[in-house]
Amino acid sequence: MSKKDSENVCFWLPNQTIGRMDVLTPHKMMAVFLIQEYLRLKKPVTDGATREQPPPQPVELSAGDRKRFCMLLLNLIQYPDLAYKDLYGLLVSPVYGLHPVHLEEFNKLMNLLKTVGIDVLFDLYNEIDKLIMDNSASFQIGIVGLYLRKVFVTMDRMSFHEMKDLYLATIAYYEKGLEAMQLEPSADASYNCDSFMLAQNKYIPIEPSDHGHLAAKWSVKQSELFIAQQSALLRDNEVKALPPRDLQRRLNEIIRDRPHCSQAYFLSYLNYVRVRDFNCALNALHRAFDRTPSGNTASSVTAPATNENKEYQYASLNLAILHAEFGHKKQALKCLRECITLAQEYGDANCLQLAHCWQAHLEDRLIPLPSARTTSSNLFHATSLRMLSFMRRTGVNDDPPASLFATLTGIDLAAGQRSMMDLIATSVAQRVALWTVYGRYEQASMCAQILLNVNLKSLDLTYNGNGICQMLCTVTVRLAYMGEFNHALVVLQQTAARFPRYPGSHDWQLTKHYLTALRAIYRGRFEEACQASQNLHAYDANLSLLQLAHVAIARQDHVTGKVLLEGLLRVPNLEPLTAVRAMILQANIYLETHNDQAIIVLNQAQVLARTHHLQYENALIDLHFGQLLLERMRQPQQAFISVKSGLETVLANGPIYDQARAHFLFARTIIAAERASNPPNAKVLQLVRQLAPLLERAVEMFEKLECYVKAKDVWLFLARTYHELEAEDERNHYAYQYQVLDEQFHTPRQYSKVFL
């Protein structure tokens, strides 16, 4: 191998053409025969004919016939070999079917293979030679022209014995296909070509042709096209890629035919990571980076060592990424240091910057966003993802939200200019996560719906990768919060169908268990809620403990709830949002047990919420202060002020459960304040009648969530209030409402008056 060839060899794409050519198979010969007969129909052969039958008369082919034949040739050239039965099924199918005369001439030619003998192949060689030399031929350029030239060069280098083997293999291929068609006479009519090749990005696995050592041969271009298509689908729309088992079977075929194709090994590595088989993934990655020289020539032995080792920096980079996926931080940093050293030695600035991005990611450092004008797309993409990852970790800290959203705006602008679909989706997902942390649930839902309605298409391929799953989960949770559990289930099923495997499956399964536990708590089915919360532990341990504590408090098991919350608050590096929610539940326990620690815990939670810009949790704490002032301290005026300060935020962004209990608490504080300042019952009675629609609206929200215990609390409050005000008609009306609801949905003693 020369020095120039050695420099062009890359560890992920070795020079496949050195020392070997693509093998001609009977399937490829069928494609050439079809082209030959097509040209003979358009221009009959008048000289040099060696056939026993006269040439056919010219046929006027319609535009539809020409289009079907061109699409047929494209599929036959791009995809691996078919059995003759499947090939013939395509020839008679409505999508790729041939003209009747064309099909008849092709069948005649196949029948002549036995009678004429190997001369058919030599005649084919001469006709391809004439076609190449004919400047007026319609197949001079394009895919078919290149294919014919490649076949001609391959046949020109074949010996007589190789031509004889090809002829015998073609005869066996044809006879086996006829035998299969006779055993299944209806195979042609029932062959579903639409399920075989509908588009270039959808490859349906089929059984390869079986004809000896020439079986299932993948050419260089076919394998490169297949690997490129599947790699793009795994990145952008995994659900349209081949299933892992079928994809690995095809890759094994490619590796058997082309053992030096490192791209196949690397795609195999991605396929193993896809199913979380890390042991096989590491093995495939090592095999992808094994450098195997094409020959032991003197030039290859005397070539400089630096040329043989060039591009190994990318091997170290990918190995570092795999170790980072495993969680092996030390090993990943060692591989990155080796990658940086090699990149500096070879002057590879792109690889050097990528390695620095990953090093900053592992060391939790932030690197500035490079200039979009002076930076390559790969470097800008890697740096932007690093910044988004860093923001994901630091977004819950006391960083100003304005600076975080300004950075996101810059990334969105640059990614939109470069049409980086995955970066746009990831950036919007990060924005939705920040809005959720800050308590702007309505804003988060709006951003998610905007992304889902945007036409994220590139080359007619819809992006369905990272970020889309998070958006669907956000919409699912929002629908459940608004009481639309059936709609949420539909969206969740759609998400599961679009993201069947990790890491997308992690997000929607977490959402599924969380919503199951939440709905069970609303409905008072605590055993089901405990089971769903325990299932949630495998996906988010802290959230699972929080839900288990919620269930324990709802069942008035204060000891268990207190133990769970204390253990959760002792978790190192606990997220501020989880810590605030745990403190709120802890305050509920103190409220029920008449413990003075409730106000201290609420004060601590409010300080933490304001420090980290948790606006919605701050509003909930204000409501809890109102509950504390109203129930324990008997200060309705101060309770009204506290409730009013958080009411707007809850009504604008909160779930209908929070809205309903906010309505209930707001009405109670107003009534209590009015009764404290105006003893006469007439004014209080008028006020209660004015607030009755608000409380009935709260009951509707509770009933929509099937939270009948809270709805009974509202009816019971109204009946008692009217009884104290001596309004018998209204009292009897709401007492009847309570009785009807209790008869329909009887519930045992539960968390009545617990402000969860």
PDB file of N, CA, C and O in Angstrom, residues 654-709:
ATOM      1  N   GLY A 654     -51.603  26.548  38.084  1.00  0.00           N
ATOM      2  CA  GLY A 654     -51.695  25.314  38.837  1.00  0.00           C
ATOM      3  C   GLY A 654     -52.655  24.301  38.264  1.00  0.00           C
ATOM      4  O   GLY A 654     -53.511  24.611  37.418  1.00  0.00           O
ATOM      5  N   PRO A 655     -52.531  23.041  38.691  1.00  0.00           N
ATOM      6  CA  PRO A 655     -53.512  22.010  38.348  1.00  0.00           C
ATOM      7  C   PRO A 655     -54.876  22.351  38.952  1.00  0.00           C
ATOM      8  O   PRO A 655     -54.984  23.157  39.873  1.00  0.00           O
ATOM      9  N   ILE A 656     -55.910  21.716  38.434  1.00  0.00           N
ATOM     10  CA  ILE A 656     -57.250  22.046  38.919  1.00  0.00           C
ATOM     11  C   ILE A 656     -57.426  21.592  40.366  1.00  0.00           C
ATOM     12  O   ILE A 656     -58.278  22.119  41.074  1.00  0.00           O
ATOM     13  N   TYR A 657     -56.625  20.635  40.824  1.00  0.00           N
ATOM     14  CA  TYR A 657     -56.689  20.242  42.235  1.00  0.00           C
ATOM     15  C   TYR A 657     -56.242  21.401  43.121  1.00  0.00           C
ATOM     16  O   TYR A 657     -56.910  21.726  44.122  1.00  0.00           O
ATOM     17  N   ASP A 658     -55.140  22.034  42.767  1.00  0.00           N
ATOM     18  CA  ASP A 658     -54.683  23.193  43.532  1.00  0.00           C
ATOM     19  C   ASP A 658     -55.640  24.367  43.387  1.00  0.00           C
ATOM     20  O   ASP A 658     -55.869  25.121  44.344  1.00  0.00           O
ATOM     21  N   GLN A 659     -56.196  24.530  42.195  1.00  0.00           N
ATOM     22  CA  GLN A 659     -57.164  25.616  42.003  1.00  0.00           C
ATOM     23  C   GLN A 659     -58.404  25.396  42.856  1.00  0.00           C
ATOM     24  O   GLN A 659     -58.933  26.349  43.456  1.00  0.00           O
ATOM     25  N   ALA A 660     -58.876  24.158  42.934  1.00  0.00           N
ATOM     26  CA  ALA A 660     -60.086  23.879  43.713  1.00  0.00           C
ATOM     27  C   ALA A 660     -59.863  24.140  45.194  1.00  0.00           C
ATOM     28  O   ALA A 660     -60.685  24.784  45.867  1.00  0.00           O
ATOM     29  N   ARG A 661     -58.759  23.663  45.738  1.00  0.00           N
ATOM     30  CA  ARG A 661     -58.539  23.899  47.163  1.00  0.00           C
ATOM     31  C   ARG A 661     -58.181  25.355  47.441  1.00  0.00           C
ATOM     32  O   ARG A 661     -58.431  25.852  48.541  1.00  0.00           O
ATOM     33  N   ALA A 662     -57.619  26.067  46.448  1.00  0.00           N
ATOM     34  CA  ALA A 662     -57.400  27.508  46.618  1.00  0.00           C
ATOM     35  C   ALA A 662     -58.732  28.254  46.675  1.00  0.00           C
ATOM     36  O   ALA A 662     -58.910  29.174  47.489  1.00  0.00           O
ATOM     37  N   HIS A 663     -59.677  27.856  45.800  1.00  0.00           N
ATOM     38  CA  HIS A 663     -61.022  28.446  45.859  1.00  0.00           C
ATOM     39  C   HIS A 663     -61.665  28.179  47.218  1.00  0.00           C
ATOM     40  O   HIS A 663     -62.279  29.078  47.826  1.00  0.00           O
ATOM     41  N   PHE A 664     -61.542  26.956  47.683  1.00  0.00           N
ATOM     42  CA  PHE A 664     -62.153  26.579  48.951  1.00  0.00           C
ATOM     43  C   PHE A 664     -61.561  27.383  50.105  1.00  0.00           C
ATOM     44  O   PHE A 664     -62.285  27.935  50.954  1.00  0.00           O
ATOM     45  N   LEU A 665     -60.247  27.482  50.150  1.00  0.00           N
ATOM     46  CA  LEU A 665     -59.594  28.222  51.233  1.00  0.00           C
ATOM     47  C   LEU A 665     -59.893  29.713  51.140  1.00  0.00           C
ATOM     48  O   LEU A 665     -60.108  30.387  52.160  1.00  0.00           O
ATOM     49  N   PHE A 666     -59.920  30.242  49.918  1.00  0.00           N
ATOM     50  CA  PHE A 666     -60.207  31.673  49.737  1.00  0.00           C
ATOM     51  C   PHE A 666     -61.605  32.002  50.247  1.00  0.00           C
ATOM     52  O   PHE A 666     -61.806  33.022  50.954  1.00  0.00           O
ATOM     53  N   ALA A 667     -62.589  31.168  49.910  1.00  0.00           N
ATOM     54  CA  ALA A 667     -63.956  31.415  50.378  1.00  0.00           C
ATOM     55  C   ALA A 667     -64.051  31.300  51.894  1.00  0.00           C
ATOM     56  O   ALA A 667     -64.740  32.102  52.556  1.00  0.00           O
ATOM     57  N   ARG A 668     -63.373  30.337  52.469  1.00  0.00           N
ATOM     58  CA  ARG A 668     -63.411  30.171  53.920  1.00  0.00           C
ATOM     59  C   ARG A 668     -62.799  31.364  54.649  1.00  0.00           C
ATOM     60  O   ARG A 668     -63.322  31.809  55.685  1.00  0.00           O
ATOM     61  N   THR A 669     -61.698  31.896  54.135  1.00  0.00           N
ATOM     62  CA  THR A 669     -61.072  33.054  54.795  1.00  0.00           C
ATOM     63  C   THR A 669     -61.958  34.284  54.705  1.00  0.00           C
ATOM     64  O   THR A 669     -62.067  35.057  55.672  1.00  0.00           O
ATOM     65  N   ILE A 670     -62.606  34.490  53.567  1.00  0.00           N
ATOM     66  CA  ILE A 670     -63.491  35.655  53.433  1.00  0.00           C
ATOM     67  C   ILE A 670     -64.670  35.539  54.392  1.00  0.00           C
ATOM     68  O   ILE A 670     -65.050  36.509  55.073  1.00  0.00           O
ATOM     69  N   ILE A 671     -65.263  34.330  54.453  1.00  0.00           N
ATOM     70  CA  ILE A 671     -66.414  34.142  55.341  1.00  0.00           C
ATOM     71  C   ILE A 671     -66.005  34.305  56.796  1.00  0.00           C
ATOM     72  O   ILE A 671     -66.703  34.952  57.608  1.00  0.00           O
ATOM     73  N   ALA A 672     -64.855  33.741  57.165  1.00  0.00           N
ATOM     74  CA  ALA A 672     -64.387  33.865  58.555  1.00  0.00           C
ATOM     75  C   ALA A 672     -64.068  35.305  58.905  1.00  0.00           C
ATOM     76  O   ALA A 672     -64.373  35.775  60.018  1.00  0.00           O
ATOM     77  N   ALA A 673     -63.465  36.048  57.976  1.00  0.00           N
ATOM     78  CA  ALA A 673     -63.155  37.453  58.238  1.00  0.00           C
ATOM     79  C   ALA A 673     -64.423  38.278  58.371  1.00  0.00           C
ATOM     80  O   ALA A 673     -64.519  39.171  59.228  1.00  0.00           O
ATOM     81  N   GLU A 674     -65.417  37.990  57.568  1.00  0.00           N
ATOM     82  CA  GLU A 674     -66.675  38.735  57.639  1.00  0.00           C
ATOM     83  C   GLU A 674     -67.424  38.412  58.933  1.00  0.00           C
ATOM     84  O   GLU A 674     -68.005  39.317  59.566  1.00  0.00           O
ATOM     85  N   ARG A 675     -67.409  37.158  59.354  1.00  0.00           N
ATOM     86  CA  ARG A 675     -68.093  36.796  60.591  1.00  0.00           C
ATOM     87  C   ARG A 675     -67.386  37.388  61.802  1.00  0.00           C
ATOM     88  O   ARG A 675     -68.012  37.689  62.816  1.00  0.00           O
ATOM     89  N   ALA A 676     -66.070  37.562  61.724  1.00  0.00           N
ATOM     90  CA  ALA A 676     -65.344  38.149  62.848  1.00  0.00           C
ATOM     91  C   ALA A 676     -65.596  39.641  62.963  1.00  0.00           C
ATOM     92  O   ALA A 676     -65.622  40.195  64.071  1.00  0.00           O
ATOM     93  N   SER A 677     -65.797  40.327  61.829  1.00  0.00           N
ATOM     94  CA  SER A 677     -65.978  41.787  61.868  1.00  0.00           C
ATOM     95  C   SER A 677     -67.440  42.194  61.898  1.00  0.00           C
ATOM     96  O   SER A 677     -67.767  43.288  62.357  1.00  0.00           O
ATOM     97  N   ASN A 678     -68.360  41.327  61.386  1.00  0.00           N
ATOM     98  CA  ASN A 678     -69.782  41.655  61.337  1.00  0.00           C
ATOM     99  C   ASN A 678     -70.589  40.514  61.963  1.00  0.00           C
ATOM    100  O   ASN A 678     -70.952  39.546  61.278  1.00  0.00           O
ATOM    101  N   PRO A 679     -70.845  40.597  63.264  1.00  0.00           N
ATOM    102  CA  PRO A 679     -71.609  39.533  63.930  1.00  0.00           C
ATOM    103  C   PRO A 679     -72.993  39.282  63.348  1.00  0.00           C
ATOM    104  O   PRO A 679     -73.446  38.127  63.366  1.00  0.00           O
ATOM    105  N   PRO A 680     -73.742  40.303  62.847  1.00  0.00           N
ATOM    106  CA  PRO A 680     -75.089  40.001  62.331  1.00  0.00           C
ATOM    107  C   PRO A 680     -75.032  38.956  61.214  1.00  0.00           C
ATOM    108  O   PRO A 680     -74.175  39.014  60.329  1.00  0.00           O
ATOM    109  N   ASN A 681     -75.969  38.047  61.264  1.00  0.00           N
ATOM    110  CA  ASN A 681     -75.971  36.943  60.310  1.00  0.00           C
ATOM    111  C   ASN A 681     -76.439  37.351  58.927  1.00  0.00           C
ATOM    112  O   ASN A 681     -76.178  36.649  57.954  1.00  0.00           O
ATOM    113  N   ALA A 682     -77.151  38.466  58.804  1.00  0.00           N
ATOM    114  CA  ALA A 682     -77.713  38.854  57.505  1.00  0.00           C
ATOM    115  C   ALA A 682     -76.610  39.125  56.484  1.00  0.00           C
ATOM    116  O   ALA A 682     -76.645  38.629  55.347  1.00  0.00           O
ATOM    117  N   LYS A 683     -75.601  39.905  56.859  1.00  0.00           N
ATOM    118  CA  LYS A 683     -74.522  40.221  55.919  1.00  0.00           C
ATOM    119  C   LYS A 683     -73.686  38.978  55.607  1.00  0.00           C
ATOM    120  O   LYS A 683     -73.261  38.776  54.467  1.00  0.00           O
ATOM    121  N   VAL A 684     -73.463  38.180  56.619  1.00  0.00           N
ATOM    122  CA  VAL A 684     -72.669  36.962  56.390  1.00  0.00           C
ATOM    123  C   VAL A 684     -73.415  36.004  55.467  1.00  0.00           C
ATOM    124  O   VAL A 684     -72.824  35.382  54.575  1.00  0.00           O
ATOM    125  N   LEU A 685     -74.752  35.910  55.675  1.00  0.00           N
ATOM    126  CA  LEU A 685     -75.553  35.036  54.835  1.00  0.00           C
ATOM    127  C   LEU A 685     -75.525  35.487  53.382  1.00  0.00           C
ATOM    128  O   LEU A 685     -75.416  34.678  52.454  1.00  0.00           O
ATOM    129  N   GLN A 686     -75.604  36.788  53.168  1.00  0.00           N
ATOM    130  CA  GLN A 686     -75.534  37.316  51.810  1.00  0.00           C
ATOM    131  C   GLN A 686     -74.170  37.017  51.176  1.00  0.00           C
ATOM    132  O   GLN A 686     -74.079  36.671  49.988  1.00  0.00           O
ATOM    133  N   LEU A 687     -73.106  37.137  51.960  1.00  0.00           N
ATOM    134  CA  LEU A 687     -71.768  36.855  51.445  1.00  0.00           C
ATOM    135  C   LEU A 687     -71.616  35.372  51.092  1.00  0.00           C
ATOM    136  O   LEU A 687     -71.024  35.037  50.056  1.00  0.00           O
ATOM    137  N   VAL A 688     -72.148  34.493  51.942  1.00  0.00           N
ATOM    138  CA  VAL A 688     -72.050  33.056  51.660  1.00  0.00           C
ATOM    139  C   VAL A 688     -72.794  32.710  50.383  1.00  0.00           C
ATOM    140  O   VAL A 688     -72.324  31.896  49.564  1.00  0.00           O
ATOM    141  N   ARG A 689     -73.947  33.342  50.177  1.00  0.00           N
ATOM    142  CA  ARG A 689     -74.693  33.079  48.947  1.00  0.00           C
ATOM    143  C   ARG A 689     -73.932  33.564  47.714  1.00  0.00           C
ATOM    144  O   ARG A 689     -74.013  32.957  46.641  1.00  0.00           O
ATOM    145  N   GLN A 690     -73.191  34.650  47.857  1.00  0.00           N
ATOM    146  CA  GLN A 690     -72.382  35.137  46.737  1.00  0.00           C
ATOM    147  C   GLN A 690     -71.198  34.204  46.440  1.00  0.00           C
ATOM    148  O   GLN A 690     -70.791  34.058  45.284  1.00  0.00           O
ATOM    149  N   LEU A 691     -70.650  33.585  47.491  1.00  0.00           N
ATOM    150  CA  LEU A 691     -69.489  32.711  47.305  1.00  0.00           C
ATOM    151  C   LEU A 691     -69.878  31.271  46.991  1.00  0.00           C
ATOM    152  O   LEU A 691     -69.001  30.460  46.672  1.00  0.00           O
ATOM    153  N   ALA A 692     -71.167  30.939  47.084  1.00  0.00           N
ATOM    154  CA  ALA A 692     -71.599  29.556  46.825  1.00  0.00           C
ATOM    155  C   ALA A 692     -71.230  29.085  45.415  1.00  0.00           C
ATOM    156  O   ALA A 692     -70.759  27.938  45.245  1.00  0.00           O
ATOM    157  N   PRO A 693     -71.400  29.890  44.337  1.00  0.00           N
ATOM    158  CA  PRO A 693     -70.967  29.418  43.006  1.00  0.00           C
ATOM    159  C   PRO A 693     -69.475  29.104  42.932  1.00  0.00           C
ATOM    160  O   PRO A 693     -69.073  28.177  42.219  1.00  0.00           O
ATOM    161  N   LEU A 694     -68.658  29.888  43.667  1.00  0.00           N
ATOM    162  CA  LEU A 694     -67.217  29.617  43.676  1.00  0.00           C
ATOM    163  C   LEU A 694     -66.925  28.260  44.312  1.00  0.00           C
ATOM    164  O   LEU A 694     -66.096  27.484  43.808  1.00  0.00           O
ATOM    165  N   LEU A 695     -67.624  27.969  45.397  1.00  0.00           N
ATOM    166  CA  LEU A 695     -67.426  26.676  46.049  1.00  0.00           C
ATOM    167  C   LEU A 695     -67.985  25.528  45.205  1.00  0.00           C
ATOM    168  O   LEU A 695     -67.417  24.428  45.190  1.00  0.00           O
ATOM    169  N   GLU A 696     -69.078  25.764  44.508  1.00  0.00           N
ATOM    170  CA  GLU A 696     -69.608  24.731  43.618  1.00  0.00           C
ATOM    171  C   GLU A 696     -68.649  24.457  42.460  1.00  0.00           C
ATOM    172  O   GLU A 696     -68.519  23.314  41.995  1.00  0.00           O
ATOM    173  N   ARG A 697     -67.958  25.510  42.012  1.00  0.00           N
ATOM    174  CA  ARG A 697     -66.932  25.321  40.992  1.00  0.00           C
ATOM    175  C   ARG A 697     -65.787  24.459  41.529  1.00  0.00           C
ATOM    176  O   ARG A 697     -65.263  23.594  40.821  1.00  0.00           O
ATOM    177  N   ALA A 698     -65.435  24.653  42.781  1.00  0.00           N
ATOM    178  CA  ALA A 698     -64.403  23.808  43.394  1.00  0.00           C
ATOM    179  C   ALA A 698     -64.856  22.358  43.457  1.00  0.00           C
ATOM    180  O   ALA A 698     -64.062  21.434  43.226  1.00  0.00           O
ATOM    181  N   VAL A 699     -66.141  22.137  43.771  1.00  0.00           N
ATOM    182  CA  VAL A 699     -66.666  20.773  43.800  1.00  0.00           C
ATOM    183  C   VAL A 699     -66.586  20.131  42.418  1.00  0.00           C
ATOM    184  O   VAL A 699     -66.234  18.944  42.273  1.00  0.00           O
ATOM    185  N   GLU A 700     -66.891  20.880  41.371  1.00  0.00           N
ATOM    186  CA  GLU A 700     -66.795  20.347  40.012  1.00  0.00           C
ATOM    187  C   GLU A 700     -65.367  19.913  39.683  1.00  0.00           C
ATOM    188  O   GLU A 700     -65.146  18.876  39.048  1.00  0.00           O
ATOM    189  N   MET A 701     -64.397  20.700  40.117  1.00  0.00           N
ATOM    190  CA  MET A 701     -62.998  20.335  39.872  1.00  0.00           C
ATOM    191  C   MET A 701     -62.626  19.074  40.624  1.00  0.00           C
ATOM    192  O   MET A 701     -61.961  18.179  40.076  1.00  0.00           O
ATOM    193  N   PHE A 702     -63.039  18.975  41.885  1.00  0.00           N
ATOM    194  CA  PHE A 702     -62.731  17.777  42.657  1.00  0.00           C
ATOM    195  C   PHE A 702     -63.392  16.544  42.049  1.00  0.00           C
ATOM    196  O   PHE A 702     -62.779  15.470  41.978  1.00  0.00           O
ATOM    197  N   GLU A 703     -64.631  16.682  41.618  1.00  0.00           N
ATOM    198  CA  GLU A 703     -65.324  15.545  41.027  1.00  0.00           C
ATOM    199  C   GLU A 703     -64.718  15.152  39.684  1.00  0.00           C
ATOM    200  O   GLU A 703     -64.722  13.971  39.315  1.00  0.00           O
ATOM    201  N   LYS A 704     -64.194  16.106  38.943  1.00  0.00           N
ATOM    202  CA  LYS A 704     -63.531  15.787  37.679  1.00  0.00           C
ATOM    203  C   LYS A 704     -62.293  14.938  37.917  1.00  0.00           C
ATOM    204  O   LYS A 704     -61.956  14.070  37.108  1.00  0.00           O
ATOM    205  N   LEU A 705     -61.636  15.160  39.034  1.00  0.00           N
ATOM    206  CA  LEU A 705     -60.476  14.355  39.411  1.00  0.00           C
ATOM    207  C   LEU A 705     -60.870  13.093  40.156  1.00  0.00           C
ATOM    208  O   LEU A 705     -59.987  12.326  40.551  1.00  0.00           O
ATOM    209  N   GLU A 706     -62.188  12.899  40.377  1.00  0.00           N
ATOM    210  CA  GLU A 706     -62.706  11.787  41.165  1.00  0.00           C
ATOM    211  C   GLU A 706     -62.205  11.850  42.601  1.00  0.00           C
ATOM    212  O   GLU A 706     -62.073  10.815  43.281  1.00  0.00           O
ATOM    213  N   CYS A 707     -61.929  13.040  43.071  1.00  0.00           N
ATOM    214  CA  CYS A 707     -61.504  13.261  44.457  1.00  0.00           C
ATOM    215  C   CYS A 707     -62.754  13.601  45.273  1.00  0.00           C
ATOM    216  O   CYS A 707     -63.002  14.764  45.645  1.00  0.00           O
ATOM    217  N   TYR A 708     -63.552  12.580  45.549  1.00  0.00           N
ATOM    218  CA  TYR A 708     -64.858  12.802  46.163  1.00  0.00           C
ATOM    219  C   TYR A 708     -64.748  13.162  47.642  1.00  0.00           C
ATOM    220  O   TYR A 708     -65.675  13.759  48.199  1.00  0.00           O
ATOM    221  N   VAL A 709     -63.649  12.815  48.278  1.00  0.00           N
ATOM    222  CA  VAL A 709     -63.482  13.182  49.688  1.00  0.00           C
ATOM    223  C   VAL A 709     -63.438  14.689  49.835  1.00  0.00           C
ATOM    224  O   VAL A 709     -64.080  15.271  50.722  1.00  0.00           O
TER     225      VAL A 709
END
